[in-house]
XYZ file of C-alpha atoms in Angstrom:
433
model
C 102.164 70.775 90.993
C 100.392 70.242 88.350
C 101.300 70.887 84.500
C 99.250 72.761 82.200
C 97.862 71.226 79.054
C 99.960 71.793 76.223
C 96.835 73.741 74.436
C 96.168 75.954 77.987
C 100.267 76.538 78.108
C 100.274 77.859 74.357
C 97.505 80.098 74.941
C 98.976 81.661 77.743
C 102.027 81.696 76.352
C 100.350 83.385 73.172
C 98.656 85.895 75.591
C 101.726 86.802 77.115
C 103.717 87.106 74.085
C 100.878 89.575 73.057
C 100.613 91.694 76.348
C 104.591 92.416 75.794
C 103.789 93.350 71.949
C 101.473 95.519 73.245
C 103.618 97.494 75.566
C 106.798 97.587 73.309
C 104.076 99.207 70.787
C 103.285 101.227 73.366
C 106.415 102.469 73.810
C 106.906 102.925 70.509
C 104.198 105.216 69.969
C 105.424 106.825 73.026
C 108.340 107.458 71.208
C 106.869 108.844 68.057
C 104.303 111.042 69.974
C 106.927 112.607 72.570
C 107.416 116.219 71.276
C 110.740 115.898 71.361
C 114.344 114.355 72.190
C 116.501 115.007 74.979
C 119.272 116.538 72.672
C 117.423 120.457 72.749
C 119.250 120.674 76.287
C 122.430 121.076 74.768
C 123.957 123.735 72.111
C 123.583 122.836 68.408
C 125.605 124.366 65.721
C 124.728 123.872 62.077
C 127.784 124.663 60.082
C 128.634 125.164 56.142
C 125.210 125.001 55.219
C 123.254 127.641 52.963
C 120.867 129.596 54.853
C 117.841 131.268 53.784
C 116.960 133.419 56.597
C 114.262 135.223 55.061
C 114.998 138.952 56.686
C 118.031 139.083 54.753
C 120.532 137.749 52.070
C 120.732 134.420 52.049
C 123.949 133.017 53.941
C 126.541 130.655 51.620
C 128.445 128.239 53.566
C 127.088 129.472 56.975
C 126.742 128.868 60.360
C 123.450 129.081 62.788
C 123.730 127.582 66.562
C 120.952 126.891 68.825
C 120.704 127.412 72.657
C 117.973 126.909 74.624
C 115.232 126.832 72.257
C 116.369 130.436 70.534
C 118.630 131.402 67.731
C 121.688 132.214 69.267
C 123.881 133.130 66.099
C 123.752 133.184 62.842
C 126.147 134.035 60.181
C 128.950 133.321 58.220
C 131.366 133.725 60.394
C 129.738 132.677 63.319
C 132.230 130.585 65.754
C 131.138 126.983 66.989
C 130.574 127.251 70.669
C 133.386 124.073 72.538
C 131.370 120.986 72.983
C 128.065 122.074 70.709
C 126.877 118.954 68.853
C 127.880 119.793 65.502
C 125.326 119.011 61.968
C 127.004 119.480 58.750
C 125.251 121.431 56.569
C 127.793 121.081 53.729
C 125.447 120.894 50.492
C 122.308 121.159 52.483
C 119.923 123.862 52.825
C 118.144 125.772 55.851
C 115.457 127.259 56.851
C 112.573 128.412 59.411
C 109.641 125.686 59.660
C 107.039 126.403 57.504
C 103.539 127.527 58.350
C 100.096 126.287 56.512
C 98.145 128.977 57.251
C 94.780 127.263 56.997
C 94.443 123.470 57.957
C 92.249 120.919 59.997
C 95.289 119.456 61.684
C 94.550 118.077 64.843
C 90.768 118.371 64.652
C 90.072 115.804 62.055
C 91.435 112.294 62.127
C 89.332 111.120 59.377
C 87.351 113.079 57.174
C 84.929 110.356 56.886
C 84.350 109.324 60.425
C 82.103 111.884 62.449
C 83.490 110.728 65.913
C 87.101 111.982 64.327
C 85.796 115.388 63.167
C 85.610 118.469 65.496
C 85.769 120.628 63.056
C 82.112 122.191 62.550
C 78.896 121.758 64.792
C 75.757 121.601 63.198
C 73.948 123.268 65.857
C 73.460 126.802 64.668
C 72.884 128.867 67.914
C 76.468 128.134 67.689
C 78.418 130.830 65.666
C 81.321 133.165 66.086
C 81.877 131.344 69.939
C 82.602 128.199 68.257
C 86.811 127.652 68.969
C 88.939 124.769 67.670
C 90.838 125.019 70.418
C 88.739 123.066 72.993
C 89.016 120.187 70.111
C 92.535 120.202 69.511
C 94.292 116.950 69.851
C 97.710 117.059 70.465
C 98.252 113.283 69.576
C 96.701 113.263 66.596
C 98.488 111.055 63.931
C 98.562 113.941 61.211
C 101.251 116.062 63.640
C 104.317 113.649 63.221
C 103.735 112.846 59.805
C 103.588 116.653 59.262
C 106.397 117.921 61.176
C 108.635 115.590 60.011
C 108.232 117.269 56.674
C 109.461 120.248 57.636
C 105.881 122.455 58.570
C 106.613 123.385 62.528
C 103.100 125.345 63.013
C 99.766 125.185 61.680
C 96.661 128.121 61.744
C 93.822 125.355 62.904
C 90.289 126.382 61.089
C 87.273 125.866 62.129
C 85.051 123.795 58.995
C 81.263 125.324 59.626
C 78.497 123.839 57.540
C 75.486 125.886 58.863
C 76.528 129.548 59.484
C 78.175 131.764 57.532
C 79.924 132.405 60.789
C 82.618 128.966 61.703
C 83.681 130.437 64.993
C 87.370 131.090 65.587
C 90.966 129.667 64.710
C 93.841 129.560 66.405
C 97.817 129.602 65.370
C 99.756 126.395 67.076
C 103.214 125.202 67.105
C 103.511 121.068 66.777
C 105.627 120.474 69.209
C 103.688 119.260 72.345
C 101.542 116.638 74.632
C 99.216 119.386 75.712
C 97.124 121.660 73.772
C 97.175 124.370 76.055
C 101.385 124.565 75.669
C 101.200 124.168 71.815
C 98.561 126.884 71.242
C 100.501 130.259 70.006
C 97.559 132.305 69.233
C 94.384 132.160 70.231
C 92.126 133.495 68.438
C 93.879 134.170 65.006
C 90.407 135.442 63.625
C 87.066 134.504 63.319
C 86.133 132.542 60.186
C 83.363 133.597 57.700
C 82.083 131.915 54.425
C 80.528 133.685 51.915
C 80.361 133.663 48.140
C 78.421 130.218 46.441
C 79.538 128.728 49.753
C 77.897 131.373 51.895
C 75.056 131.694 49.485
C 73.886 127.954 50.325
C 73.930 128.577 54.077
C 72.015 131.767 53.846
C 69.129 130.639 51.906
C 70.458 130.406 48.305
C 71.327 134.062 48.043
C 74.987 136.525 48.012
C 72.585 138.985 49.159
C 71.394 137.114 51.909
C 74.248 135.797 53.512
C 75.913 139.653 53.428
C 72.656 140.767 55.612
C 73.113 137.939 58.134
C 76.635 139.277 58.872
C 76.241 142.704 58.763
C 72.787 141.894 61.500
C 75.945 140.158 63.321
C 78.058 142.986 63.570
C 75.181 145.517 64.159
C 73.725 143.390 66.821
C 77.469 142.706 68.403
C 77.417 146.433 68.453
C 74.464 147.263 69.762
C 75.255 144.744 72.796
C 78.542 146.356 73.518
C 76.593 149.332 74.306
C 73.967 148.156 76.138
C 74.877 145.187 78.305
C 73.538 145.671 81.724
C 69.810 146.447 80.087
C 70.674 143.783 77.619
C 71.108 141.487 80.633
C 68.120 142.589 82.642
C 65.918 142.025 80.068
C 65.381 145.191 78.792
C 67.160 144.907 75.364
C 65.687 144.010 72.109
C 66.355 140.058 70.907
C 69.525 139.600 69.027
C 70.265 137.109 65.987
C 73.308 135.506 68.097
C 73.875 133.870 71.398
C 75.632 136.492 74.193
C 78.853 134.108 73.973
C 78.776 135.172 70.154
C 78.031 138.519 70.487
C 80.990 138.749 73.156
C 83.155 137.041 70.724
C 82.491 139.391 67.742
C 84.069 142.558 70.147
C 87.781 142.071 69.281
C 86.842 142.125 65.551
C 84.920 145.418 65.817
C 88.089 146.425 68.293
C 89.819 145.987 65.226
C 91.998 143.151 67.608
C 90.938 139.913 65.630
C 90.475 139.815 61.836
C 87.590 138.346 60.100
C 88.886 135.738 57.804
C 87.221 135.329 54.871
C 86.343 132.608 52.159
C 85.458 133.733 48.958
C 86.426 133.199 44.962
C 84.949 135.084 42.603
C 85.888 138.393 41.667
C 82.520 140.190 42.108
C 82.624 138.170 45.936
C 86.028 139.867 46.587
C 85.175 142.998 45.994
C 81.752 142.487 47.835
C 84.270 141.340 50.737
C 86.061 144.315 50.622
C 83.721 147.005 50.103
C 82.068 145.068 53.611
C 85.197 145.893 55.638
C 85.423 149.575 54.852
C 81.583 150.134 55.509
C 82.136 148.176 58.760
C 85.194 149.052 59.497
C 87.064 145.779 60.077
C 89.950 144.126 59.466
C 89.949 140.970 56.860
C 92.001 138.663 55.682
C 91.100 136.656 52.292
C 91.167 132.775 51.828
C 90.500 130.793 48.700
C 90.830 134.013 46.475
C 90.734 131.927 43.564
C 89.896 134.835 41.324
C 92.145 136.635 42.918
C 94.330 137.703 40.602
C 91.501 139.247 38.585
C 91.367 141.993 41.454
C 94.765 141.728 42.639
C 95.039 145.782 42.271
C 92.004 146.671 44.542
C 93.206 143.789 47.275
C 97.189 145.480 47.070
C 95.521 148.677 47.929
C 93.013 147.864 50.676
C 96.634 146.156 52.123
C 93.976 142.945 52.535
C 96.591 139.630 52.762
C 95.170 135.927 50.753
C 95.514 132.664 51.481
C 95.694 130.396 48.483
C 96.287 126.754 47.074
C 98.481 127.460 44.327
C 97.266 124.120 43.091
C 93.680 124.510 42.530
C 92.835 125.663 38.873
C 89.934 123.644 38.029
C 87.067 126.077 37.414
C 83.353 126.081 38.586
C 80.500 128.418 38.661
C 82.310 130.431 41.712
C 85.817 130.274 39.973
C 85.966 130.527 36.109
C 89.003 132.241 36.517
C 90.578 130.272 38.160
C 94.780 129.577 37.478
C 97.801 127.976 38.539
C 99.209 132.168 37.956
C 97.069 133.698 41.089
C 99.904 133.710 43.534
C 102.484 135.587 41.245
C 100.141 137.461 39.960
C 98.649 138.365 43.225
C 102.861 138.862 44.080
C 103.447 141.434 41.536
C 100.802 143.407 42.142
C 102.298 143.659 46.111
C 99.318 141.466 47.639
C 100.837 139.594 50.822
C 100.061 136.244 49.929
C 99.683 133.198 52.149
C 100.176 129.391 51.074
C 98.269 126.518 51.913
C 97.430 123.388 52.052
C 93.666 123.745 53.167
C 94.441 120.159 54.705
C 94.175 118.196 57.367
C 95.681 114.604 56.805
C 98.035 116.144 53.951
C 99.303 119.627 55.504
C 102.715 118.139 54.246
C 101.814 118.895 50.330
C 102.887 122.691 51.559
C 105.847 121.861 49.968
C 104.337 120.802 46.273
C 101.679 124.311 46.757
C 104.831 126.009 47.620
C 106.697 124.626 44.504
C 104.325 124.463 42.260
C 103.558 128.065 42.622
C 107.591 128.988 41.639
C 107.339 126.841 38.866
C 104.411 129.386 37.944
C 105.843 132.629 38.302
C 106.272 133.237 41.459
C 110.168 134.023 42.571
C 111.516 131.243 44.873
C 111.599 133.973 48.029
C 108.481 135.067 48.008
C 107.354 131.311 47.976
C 109.368 130.985 51.301
C 108.329 134.365 53.033
C 104.544 132.814 51.847
C 104.917 129.844 54.176
C 107.211 131.905 56.581
C 107.258 135.730 57.327
C 104.127 136.610 55.885
C 101.814 134.488 57.798
C 103.942 135.187 61.008
C 103.459 138.867 60.582
C 100.324 138.762 59.334
C 98.856 136.815 62.601
C 101.450 138.685 64.928
C 104.212 135.799 65.456
C 106.687 137.688 63.901
C 108.749 138.320 67.140
C 109.113 134.921 68.157
C 108.857 132.836 64.300
C 109.110 133.355 60.748
C 112.683 134.335 59.860
C 116.298 133.016 61.167
C 117.601 135.647 63.383
C 118.971 135.628 66.815
C 116.694 136.003 69.555
C 114.050 134.492 67.241
C 112.548 130.607 68.753
C 114.587 128.260 66.714
C 112.051 126.631 64.304
C 114.552 125.454 61.948
C 114.825 122.868 58.968
C 117.503 121.413 57.651
C 116.852 120.241 53.912
C 118.641 117.578 51.758
C 118.418 120.490 49.008
C 115.884 123.159 47.739
C 112.540 122.239 49.635
C 110.488 123.082 47.400
C 111.486 119.927 44.781
C 110.213 116.620 45.463
C 113.235 114.908 46.301
C 114.214 116.723 48.583
C 114.061 116.011 52.571
C 114.206 117.220 56.057
C 116.812 115.811 57.341
C 117.085 117.819 60.528
C 113.723 119.601 62.412
C 113.514 121.388 65.339
C 110.970 123.257 67.160
C 111.434 126.082 68.872
C 114.889 124.195 69.573
C 113.599 120.652 70.670
C 114.749 118.090 68.047
C 111.991 116.215 66.367
C 111.979 112.443 65.822
C 112.201 110.915 62.140
C 110.569 107.853 62.969
C 106.222 108.198 62.457
C 103.306 105.460 62.465
C 103.225 105.605 58.875
C 106.889 104.558 58.668
C 106.201 101.862 61.221
C 103.716 100.496 59.199
C 105.256 100.633 55.979
C 108.792 99.010 57.495
C 105.881 96.095 59.133
C 104.543 94.939 56.287
C 106.974 95.938 53.281
C 107.489 92.502 52.942
């Protein structure tokens, strides 16, 4: 039997090692991407913890029991089931998992790399019917980084840079390897851009943007009344495609809201007037001058999605202030908080903490990232509070979740305990020395 030349032998050995390393990395990555450990099959009891139920008073030294993906019991005098796994929550805080109300999570990997950015299309024929669900990547590296920080659900929003009608968003939970299994609600709304950005897309004027939106809804109504005539070619042409007109039908029936991005107070007032005129439900996003028309927002019962870290003024938001969330809440407006990000959704805790430091009550901030979006987006019967029968989206924090130094020690999504390791943590460990 002939022997290999030493250099060739080393080459073979290095290739073998590389294959083993790749196999190991693959296994490691598979472990990271795996949504849950097999631990979810067992009953888990978190004891002696400070429990924010959101729906009721905070429970001191309480116990919460998780079984079969749901909350089986919660209270101060709850018995720990026999054979349950027990997590000692002494000194810790328990809340529902947080929900970010506006993200690009799972549809944008690297914003500057077009091949990984599916948030928008340059095809202006696609507007209201464009749906991000078809591009959702459950293996996006930002998802594990987000869920280990205690964010268990997110609304994924279309971007858009051509039309004022950007498309449809979806609400997902962050535990899964199949997009169809992660989607909780589809669609949650049809997204519209007005204000300064909308004017830019409509030819330079806010009035043109409003006119285009009004035309779209009027065409959708006419299409609904004359479908047969349209399909037989006996109806006038519409500004939108058939699929876009179909996508607007749930909006006209008030089953799905228009989610409108506006910031300037006058644009907010125009959006409220438009909703009354057209008899459609709206949610407002951005709303950096919302505090200036807070009474009108409360009177119209229109919820808002805001980032309480924004106070740098521009011509579209000269009145921006870090107290926006507190002032809106004080006026009775339903406030939801968001990072408006894809790679840094984990900053949602900082967004909420900043709102608290500028006057938003702590309980209201907790509700703004749990119960409030659950109610607005129609999933409050399953998520948003710690009550018996709810999905077990439960986070055990080392302290106040809005403090920088606090960590999410345990994260459960629908009862599945999440693996704490992430690709970022592995890279840190690999190159720290």
